[in-house]
XYZ file of C-alpha atoms in Angstrom:
554
model
C -19.275 25.728 -20.214
C -16.992 27.328 -17.627
C -15.789 25.027 -14.885
C -16.140 26.283 -11.344
C -12.805 26.586 -9.566
C -12.888 24.354 -6.468
C -12.818 26.077 -3.097
C -9.545 24.339 -2.163
C -7.655 25.743 -5.175
C -6.485 28.771 -3.162
C -4.241 26.448 -1.140
C -2.275 25.192 -4.155
C 1.233 26.490 -4.764
C 1.041 29.612 -6.915
C 0.767 28.806 -10.595
C -0.613 25.279 -10.187
C -3.569 24.467 -12.433
C -6.504 23.088 -10.395
C -7.724 21.403 -13.594
C -4.382 19.746 -14.353
C -4.644 16.920 -16.905
C -1.770 14.380 -16.993
C -0.233 13.410 -20.310
C -1.968 10.378 -21.815
C 1.029 8.020 -21.859
C 1.840 4.513 -20.661
C 4.193 3.661 -17.819
C 6.768 2.284 -20.273
C 7.039 5.644 -22.033
C 7.561 7.389 -18.692
C 10.238 4.909 -17.673
C 12.077 5.148 -20.982
C 12.279 8.925 -20.600
C 13.680 8.803 -17.076
C 16.188 6.041 -17.876
C 17.495 8.195 -20.744
C 17.549 11.419 -18.723
C 19.166 10.025 -15.572
C 21.196 7.040 -16.816
C 24.358 7.806 -14.830
C 22.674 8.735 -11.545
C 22.293 6.235 -8.706
C 18.704 5.027 -8.544
C 18.896 2.623 -5.583
C 21.250 2.142 -2.650
C 20.542 -1.106 -0.790
C 22.737 -1.691 2.276
C 25.846 -0.499 0.442
C 24.966 -1.894 -3.002
C 24.360 0.856 -5.570
C 22.527 0.566 -8.887
C 22.391 3.381 -11.427
C 19.360 4.087 -13.578
C 21.231 2.545 -16.527
C 21.985 -0.627 -14.562
C 18.363 -1.007 -13.455
C 17.234 -0.418 -17.057
C 19.611 -3.088 -18.373
C 18.554 -5.622 -15.743
C 14.890 -4.923 -16.525
C 15.648 -5.547 -20.209
C 17.346 -8.836 -19.300
C 14.326 -9.896 -17.228
C 11.937 -8.934 -20.038
C 13.891 -11.024 -22.541
C 13.862 -13.983 -20.150
C 10.133 -13.653 -19.543
C 9.364 -13.593 -23.255
C 11.625 -16.578 -23.885
C 9.706 -18.426 -21.142
C 6.434 -17.799 -22.959
C 5.144 -14.670 -21.221
C 3.039 -12.695 -23.690
C 1.572 -9.214 -23.808
C -1.165 -8.892 -21.201
C -0.152 -11.989 -19.199
C 0.061 -11.615 -15.432
C 3.277 -12.211 -13.486
C 2.965 -12.359 -9.682
C 5.668 -10.714 -7.560
C 6.049 -12.117 -4.044
C 8.916 -9.828 -3.114
C 9.843 -7.616 -0.178
C 11.812 -4.421 -0.592
C 15.019 -5.336 -2.403
C 16.469 -4.414 -5.811
C 14.713 -7.478 -7.223
C 11.348 -5.759 -6.842
C 11.975 -2.769 -9.138
C 14.012 -4.919 -11.536
C 11.112 -7.331 -11.966
C 8.389 -4.666 -11.791
C 10.038 -2.768 -14.635
C 10.993 -6.009 -16.391
C 7.440 -7.361 -16.448
C 6.137 -4.083 -17.899
C 8.999 -4.034 -20.423
C 7.818 -7.460 -21.597
C 4.336 -6.021 -22.153
C 2.899 -8.080 -19.295
C 1.107 -6.952 -16.120
C 2.228 -7.198 -12.488
C 0.207 -8.768 -9.700
C 1.505 -8.125 -6.194
C 1.436 -10.838 -3.561
C 2.105 -9.538 -0.081
C 5.024 -11.243 1.707
C 2.629 -11.226 4.666
C 0.107 -13.424 2.823
C -0.579 -16.903 4.154
C -0.532 -19.901 1.810
C -4.314 -19.895 1.281
C -4.281 -16.219 0.304
C -1.428 -16.726 -2.156
C -3.235 -19.626 -3.814
C -6.441 -17.607 -4.183
C -4.734 -14.563 -5.652
C -2.551 -16.469 -8.116
C -5.504 -18.438 -9.452
C -7.869 -15.469 -9.486
C -5.682 -13.500 -11.891
C -4.405 -16.602 -13.741
C -0.777 -15.644 -13.107
C 1.602 -17.402 -15.499
C 4.622 -17.158 -13.201
C 5.561 -16.245 -9.621
C 8.766 -14.467 -8.564
C 9.970 -14.717 -4.945
C 13.177 -15.074 -2.893
C 15.259 -18.111 -1.969
C 15.072 -16.947 1.669
C 13.088 -19.673 3.533
C 10.485 -17.231 4.873
C 9.524 -16.534 1.260
C 10.263 -19.752 -0.623
C 8.625 -21.798 2.125
C 5.204 -20.371 1.283
C 5.273 -22.301 -2.000
C 6.513 -25.706 -0.777
C 3.068 -27.311 -1.005
C 1.633 -25.086 -3.723
C 4.206 -26.045 -6.363
C 3.138 -29.689 -6.011
C -0.309 -28.757 -7.320
C -0.687 -29.301 -11.052
C -2.406 -25.987 -11.780
C 0.095 -23.778 -9.914
C 2.454 -21.754 -12.152
C 6.263 -22.032 -12.026
C 8.005 -20.238 -9.157
C 11.383 -18.541 -9.735
C 13.487 -17.554 -6.727
C 15.986 -14.704 -6.403
C 18.887 -14.619 -3.915
C 18.950 -11.797 -1.369
C 21.891 -11.818 1.080
C 20.247 -9.187 3.284
C 17.146 -11.231 4.100
C 19.212 -14.455 4.133
C 21.316 -13.087 7.032
C 24.205 -15.439 6.337
C 22.085 -18.564 5.982
C 22.512 -20.873 2.998
C 19.320 -20.582 0.965
C 19.218 -23.309 -1.681
C 16.359 -23.444 -4.173
C 13.816 -25.983 -2.841
C 12.586 -28.896 -4.909
C 9.900 -27.976 -7.407
C 11.082 -24.369 -7.773
C 13.560 -22.656 -10.080
C 16.549 -20.357 -9.620
C 16.105 -16.952 -11.239
C 19.279 -17.647 -13.227
C 17.298 -20.236 -15.203
C 15.021 -17.419 -16.329
C 17.516 -14.666 -17.127
C 20.747 -16.491 -18.066
C 21.778 -15.907 -21.655
C 19.845 -12.657 -21.929
C 22.580 -10.315 -20.710
C 22.845 -7.292 -22.991
C 19.273 -7.627 -24.263
C 18.132 -4.305 -25.750
C 15.818 -2.126 -23.689
C 12.897 -1.700 -26.061
C 9.626 -1.616 -24.116
C 6.411 -1.675 -26.140
C 4.243 1.430 -26.171
C 1.122 0.170 -24.430
C -2.370 1.545 -24.836
C -3.265 3.498 -21.718
C -6.296 1.244 -21.179
C -4.120 -1.897 -20.979
C -3.570 -3.397 -17.528
C -0.286 -2.524 -15.811
C -1.060 -3.730 -12.284
C -3.596 -5.906 -10.506
C -3.422 -4.762 -6.892
C -5.386 -6.736 -4.328
C -7.617 -5.089 -1.788
C -10.418 -6.448 0.395
C -13.772 -7.614 -0.931
C -17.133 -7.032 0.716
C -17.327 -10.802 1.247
C -13.929 -10.916 2.951
C -12.312 -12.428 -0.143
C -9.566 -10.197 -1.617
C -10.350 -8.616 -4.981
C -7.900 -7.159 -7.469
C -8.252 -3.510 -8.447
C -7.431 -3.063 -12.131
C -4.882 -0.284 -12.566
C -4.144 0.506 -16.185
C -1.039 2.080 -17.660
C -3.058 5.289 -17.810
C -4.034 5.048 -14.130
C -0.473 4.501 -12.904
C 1.068 7.113 -15.176
C -1.598 9.672 -14.210
C -0.999 9.013 -10.509
C 2.749 9.541 -10.770
C 2.459 12.597 -13.018
C -0.064 14.159 -10.627
C 2.271 13.669 -7.665
C 5.204 15.121 -9.573
C 3.242 18.110 -10.858
C 2.209 18.959 -7.310
C 5.788 18.860 -5.984
C 7.423 20.441 -9.046
C 9.888 23.100 -7.981
C 10.487 21.671 -4.510
C 14.203 20.973 -3.831
C 13.458 17.433 -2.624
C 12.280 16.523 -6.127
C 15.520 17.429 -7.882
C 17.527 14.653 -9.618
C 19.979 12.890 -7.329
C 18.384 14.044 -4.086
C 18.546 11.249 -1.452
C 15.331 9.905 0.034
C 14.435 7.010 2.336
C 12.320 4.190 0.911
C 11.189 1.648 3.477
C 7.459 1.692 2.702
C 6.552 -1.706 1.184
C 6.757 -1.630 -2.605
C 4.040 -4.288 -2.812
C 1.728 -1.683 -1.252
C 0.242 0.972 -3.537
C 1.544 3.908 -1.482
C 5.153 2.714 -1.455
C 4.949 1.861 -5.149
C 3.461 5.046 -6.612
C 4.087 7.918 -4.204
C 7.414 6.363 -3.219
C 9.344 4.424 -5.849
C 7.682 5.558 -9.087
C 7.444 9.231 -8.121
C 11.125 9.385 -7.197
C 12.089 7.336 -10.268
C 10.477 9.873 -12.581
C 12.329 12.668 -10.757
C 15.698 10.935 -11.034
C 15.962 10.644 -7.268
C 18.332 8.464 -5.275
C 16.400 5.988 -3.153
C 17.923 4.415 -0.055
C 15.915 1.198 -0.239
C 15.492 -0.850 2.921
C 14.149 -4.381 3.367
C 11.915 -3.299 6.200
C 11.399 -0.416 8.582
C 13.724 -0.204 11.568
C 13.511 3.044 13.513
C 17.119 3.154 14.741
C 18.504 2.311 11.297
C 16.363 4.967 9.623
C 17.749 7.668 11.911
C 21.280 6.367 11.267
C 20.622 6.577 7.519
C 19.280 10.120 7.778
C 22.493 11.214 9.495
C 24.855 9.174 7.297
C 23.349 9.911 3.877
C 21.935 13.393 4.414
C 18.414 12.194 3.639
C 16.152 15.046 2.481
C 12.807 13.227 2.250
C 11.248 10.474 4.323
C 7.710 9.111 4.273
C 6.054 6.387 6.307
C 2.952 5.368 8.202
C 2.139 6.805 11.658
C 3.506 3.622 13.242
C 6.926 4.453 11.780
C 6.964 7.952 13.193
C 5.786 6.756 16.607
C 8.679 4.278 16.718
C 11.182 6.977 15.713
C 9.867 9.321 18.402
C 10.279 6.584 21.018
C 13.993 6.077 20.297
C 16.282 6.907 23.239
C 17.873 10.359 22.960
C 16.124 11.073 19.654
C 16.243 14.786 20.463
C 20.059 14.620 20.306
C 20.186 13.127 16.797
C 20.973 15.225 13.727
C 17.900 15.313 11.491
C 18.701 18.702 9.963
C 19.034 17.377 6.396
C 15.320 16.568 6.236
C 13.266 18.923 4.081
C 10.113 16.837 3.595
C 8.487 14.311 5.915
C 5.204 12.607 5.129
C 2.738 10.193 6.662
C -0.089 8.143 5.212
C -1.914 4.836 5.432
C -3.664 5.570 8.749
C -4.827 8.556 10.802
C -1.963 10.471 12.375
C -2.283 11.131 16.124
C -2.044 14.849 16.857
C 0.457 14.206 19.643
C 2.819 12.546 17.178
C 2.466 15.427 14.721
C 3.275 17.977 17.412
C 6.282 16.054 18.756
C 7.800 15.592 15.295
C 7.323 19.244 14.455
C 9.039 20.187 17.704
C 11.895 17.806 16.912
C 12.450 18.622 13.216
C 10.870 22.022 12.706
C 8.900 20.465 9.827
C 5.223 19.823 9.348
C 4.554 16.101 8.982
C 2.460 16.250 5.838
C -0.239 13.628 5.638
C -2.579 12.611 2.881
C -5.170 10.103 1.793
C -5.484 7.679 -1.082
C -6.648 4.173 -1.885
C -5.523 1.145 -3.823
C -8.377 1.959 -6.211
C -6.990 5.459 -6.857
C -3.375 4.322 -7.362
C -2.889 6.192 -4.047
C -3.905 9.561 -5.549
C -6.369 11.546 -3.461
C -5.455 14.326 -1.062
C -2.310 15.787 0.418
C -1.510 18.409 3.007
C 0.116 21.365 1.230
C 2.960 23.417 2.628
C 1.932 25.986 5.187
C -1.050 24.165 6.655
C -2.684 26.409 9.267
C -2.467 24.944 12.770
C -6.245 24.953 13.114
C -6.460 22.381 10.310
C -4.545 19.773 12.330
C -6.193 16.383 11.838
C -7.030 17.002 8.196
C -6.140 14.650 5.342
C -5.506 17.750 3.235
C -6.953 18.994 -0.034
C -7.452 17.100 -3.314
C -4.407 16.866 -5.560
C -4.497 18.957 -8.722
C -6.924 17.531 -11.256
C -8.622 15.354 -8.622
C -12.324 15.924 -7.954
C -13.795 15.023 -4.572
C -17.104 15.538 -2.817
C -19.160 14.359 0.158
C -22.449 12.559 -0.475
C -25.309 11.203 1.579
C -24.507 7.727 2.907
C -27.939 6.360 2.021
C -28.339 8.125 -1.342
C -24.976 8.919 -2.973
C -26.648 11.041 -5.646
C -27.256 13.709 -2.977
C -24.303 16.086 -2.464
C -23.684 17.461 1.007
C -22.417 20.898 1.966
C -19.466 22.076 4.085
C -19.105 20.416 7.497
C -21.812 17.839 6.713
C -20.677 14.269 7.324
C -21.161 11.667 4.606
C -19.267 9.351 2.270
C -16.283 10.667 0.338
C -16.399 10.167 -3.435
C -13.643 10.763 -5.968
C -13.140 11.125 -9.712
C -9.647 11.330 -11.232
C -7.551 9.937 -14.109
C -5.827 7.567 -11.662
C -9.052 5.928 -10.439
C -9.426 2.224 -11.241
C -11.706 1.035 -14.014
C -12.984 -1.708 -11.716
C -12.201 -5.064 -10.134
C -10.804 -8.133 -11.886
C -13.501 -10.778 -12.475
C -15.884 -8.866 -10.190
C -18.508 -7.124 -12.399
C -21.058 -6.785 -9.597
C -18.573 -5.245 -7.161
C -17.356 -2.935 -9.931
C -20.901 -1.749 -10.620
C -21.586 -1.157 -6.923
C -18.374 0.858 -6.479
C -19.353 3.695 -8.818
C -22.152 6.252 -9.033
C -22.281 8.377 -12.186
C -18.569 7.794 -12.790
C -17.550 8.677 -9.222
C -15.871 6.082 -7.002
C -17.529 5.480 -3.643
C -14.599 5.341 -1.243
C -16.302 3.769 1.768
C -14.674 6.443 3.944
C -16.899 8.706 5.991
C -15.808 12.300 6.394
C -16.548 15.932 5.728
C -15.122 18.958 3.943
C -14.852 22.246 5.805
C -15.716 25.632 4.337
C -12.120 26.105 3.102
C -12.024 22.832 1.164
C -9.988 20.765 3.645
C -11.121 17.157 4.051
C -11.364 15.134 7.261
C -12.045 11.433 7.822
C -14.166 10.601 10.847
C -14.903 6.908 10.369
C -14.923 4.060 7.863
C -18.049 2.761 6.280
C -16.736 -0.772 6.188
C -15.506 -2.684 9.184
C -11.995 -2.467 7.805
C -9.220 -2.384 10.405
C -6.246 -0.157 9.579
C -3.275 -1.678 11.402
C 0.209 -0.225 10.951
C -0.736 1.057 7.500
C -2.123 -2.299 6.321
C -5.747 -3.075 5.553
C -6.991 -5.899 7.761
C -10.371 -7.454 7.087
C -12.363 -8.830 10.045
C -14.167 -11.470 7.996
C -10.862 -12.944 6.822
C -9.782 -13.356 10.455
C -13.182 -14.694 11.481
C -13.095 -17.271 8.693
C -9.697 -18.459 9.915
C -10.740 -18.595 13.593
C -13.813 -20.579 12.639
C -11.491 -23.349 11.431
C -10.545 -24.021 15.081
C -12.332 -27.190 16.250
C -13.330 -25.666 19.599
C -14.826 -22.447 18.184
C -18.570 -22.124 17.764
C -18.677 -18.502 16.681
C -16.333 -15.542 16.391
C -16.494 -11.853 15.599
C -13.554 -9.504 15.080
C -13.404 -5.728 15.405
C -10.672 -3.129 15.429
C -9.711 -1.585 18.750
C -7.377 1.381 19.346
C -3.686 0.550 19.540
C -1.215 3.325 20.374
C 1.463 1.719 18.190
C -0.409 0.291 15.187
C -3.342 2.697 15.138
C -5.736 -0.226 15.357
C -5.406 -3.930 16.099
C -7.786 -6.842 15.748
C -9.684 -8.091 18.780
C -11.407 -11.456 18.553
C -14.582 -12.273 20.474
C -15.023 -16.044 20.647
C -17.831 -18.367 21.702
C -16.670 -21.933 22.359
C -18.341 -25.221 21.620
C -19.953 -26.872 24.626
C -17.350 -28.569 26.811
C -14.380 -26.938 25.073
C -11.671 -25.330 27.181
C -10.531 -21.738 26.782
C -7.216 -21.207 25.035
C -4.703 -18.394 25.335
C -4.114 -15.648 22.784
C -0.724 -17.194 22.023
C -2.329 -20.583 21.351
C -4.829 -18.959 18.999
C -2.063 -17.119 17.162
C -0.176 -20.392 16.767
C -3.257 -22.033 15.266
C -3.687 -19.132 12.834
C -0.015 -18.955 11.797
C -0.519 -20.717 8.443
C -3.900 -19.122 7.778
C -3.273 -15.411 8.278
C -0.557 -12.893 7.609
C 1.305 -11.440 10.577
C -0.479 -8.112 10.141
C -3.838 -9.905 10.445
C -3.135 -11.660 13.740
C -5.564 -10.824 16.571
C -3.760 -8.947 19.329
C -6.586 -9.272 21.840
C -8.929 -12.142 22.727
C -12.114 -12.235 24.759
C -14.382 -15.215 25.375
C -18.141 -14.747 25.423
C -20.999 -17.110 26.199
C -22.926 -15.351 23.445
C -22.431 -12.516 20.986
C -24.690 -9.454 20.746
C -27.217 -9.744 17.948
C -29.441 -7.514 15.838
C -33.206 -7.806 15.718
C -32.918 -10.346 12.913
C -30.474 -12.503 14.898
C -27.289 -11.443 13.131
C -24.169 -11.168 15.289
C -23.358 -7.463 15.450
C -19.907 -5.929 15.183
C -21.457 -2.509 15.757
C -22.747 -3.542 19.180
C -19.332 -4.910 20.112
C -17.721 -1.638 19.023
C -20.222 0.287 21.155
C -19.445 -1.930 24.163
C -15.705 -1.458 23.711
C -16.118 2.299 23.343
C -18.208 2.487 26.530
C -15.636 0.382 28.374
C -12.807 2.726 27.323
C -14.775 5.831 28.265
C -15.562 4.387 31.689
C -11.907 3.532 32.238
C -10.849 7.064 31.283
C -13.496 8.768 33.427
């Protein structure tokens, strides 16, 4: 049976196969190849510290030997609570080299979230930093009998000159890796259906769930990215690129670190995004590629005298994680002469999905691009996902690709509900035009996309409801010029309770929510709008907010 060439195939670079099939290999095999091919090249530069591919390989081997000596076995989960620093790739590669699987904990997670995630995946060990902002999250947890051992790594950059001793109840990383220097790098060849990564995303109940990403999923994602950019100068070995996107986030991990690792690229790794420092780095290091979320680009554009800075080394700039305002796109193009190339992906797709190819026509501005090679996408009816919709008809986006998750950890019902005939229901509402370009117009869930992070209203509501003066609360996303969206809390108080300020609420929530989840706006109500069955309605609040904005703009 002849396959029908998708309508978007005409936009691929000449010679690219629209039916591309990645090699069926595990992540360890990919890594072994690149460590052999690029051993002497610099893999990471971190505030002046350089590590070659060979050095990273050897440190990963040392970590793997230490993990195995500590009792970590094939298939066990090791949780990484690490920001961007060389420790992240060293442990990410080290865990895989030991035959185990990685679980990411966000450094933004509050204590309750960490406890849930660690127990949900039955992590056998946690890796974090000695820096108090990181180690402090575990001070109470390590006193609980069922919590796994926590090993802490030193990081002078995040320490900022402070002494950072290992707190009681935790262990120095040296205890784990000492005596294993010079361990051979001999990663096991894993089956492609074995778990490589458990990456948390939001559940329909507001409780985070872990998407299962196998060795096959991760390797397919990275190979698909590299096939699409094959032949572009920015993908050549040794080419310098910025890497400030969080590595604990699927986009920073796959389309950032792993893609460039397989190409033999030099990554200028930064602890966190800082607009002024990024521009300094571009000038100093001759950066050729730089990707971030729209928030990053907005901050760069707002720098004083940005038009006088030398950004001429840039050859590729990308944006993802949230819709890109057209004004930002136009300003950056005026400044750099480059198209800011966006895209779309999900945790569940190992960030594979769409990308904007070179030479996007101006009339397509606002698009999320076309599906990557080998990725199938369609639009279906939101009530009956077995019904396919035609061009320019709005419905739910669905996707099928080698990188798509096999399901959710310990969540059989949510796994079943996420798929229809082998296609993943994305929860994103959009349409495809007659040329095969995709556009997102809304989100099916009430998810808030803030600064590139997924923020879940129910999680915030559950935390606010712990306040003794709160009777009821609802949270929605409202437009925010800087973050894209921010959380706004609508609160009904108990009888006789006094109103509190936004700052007081944020203080109360400090140990319950991550910084990215904090409400940025607060409004008190005597009652919340309700549906005909008496359920408090976020949709009605969104409609009220929209009407308020339109009236203000009129």
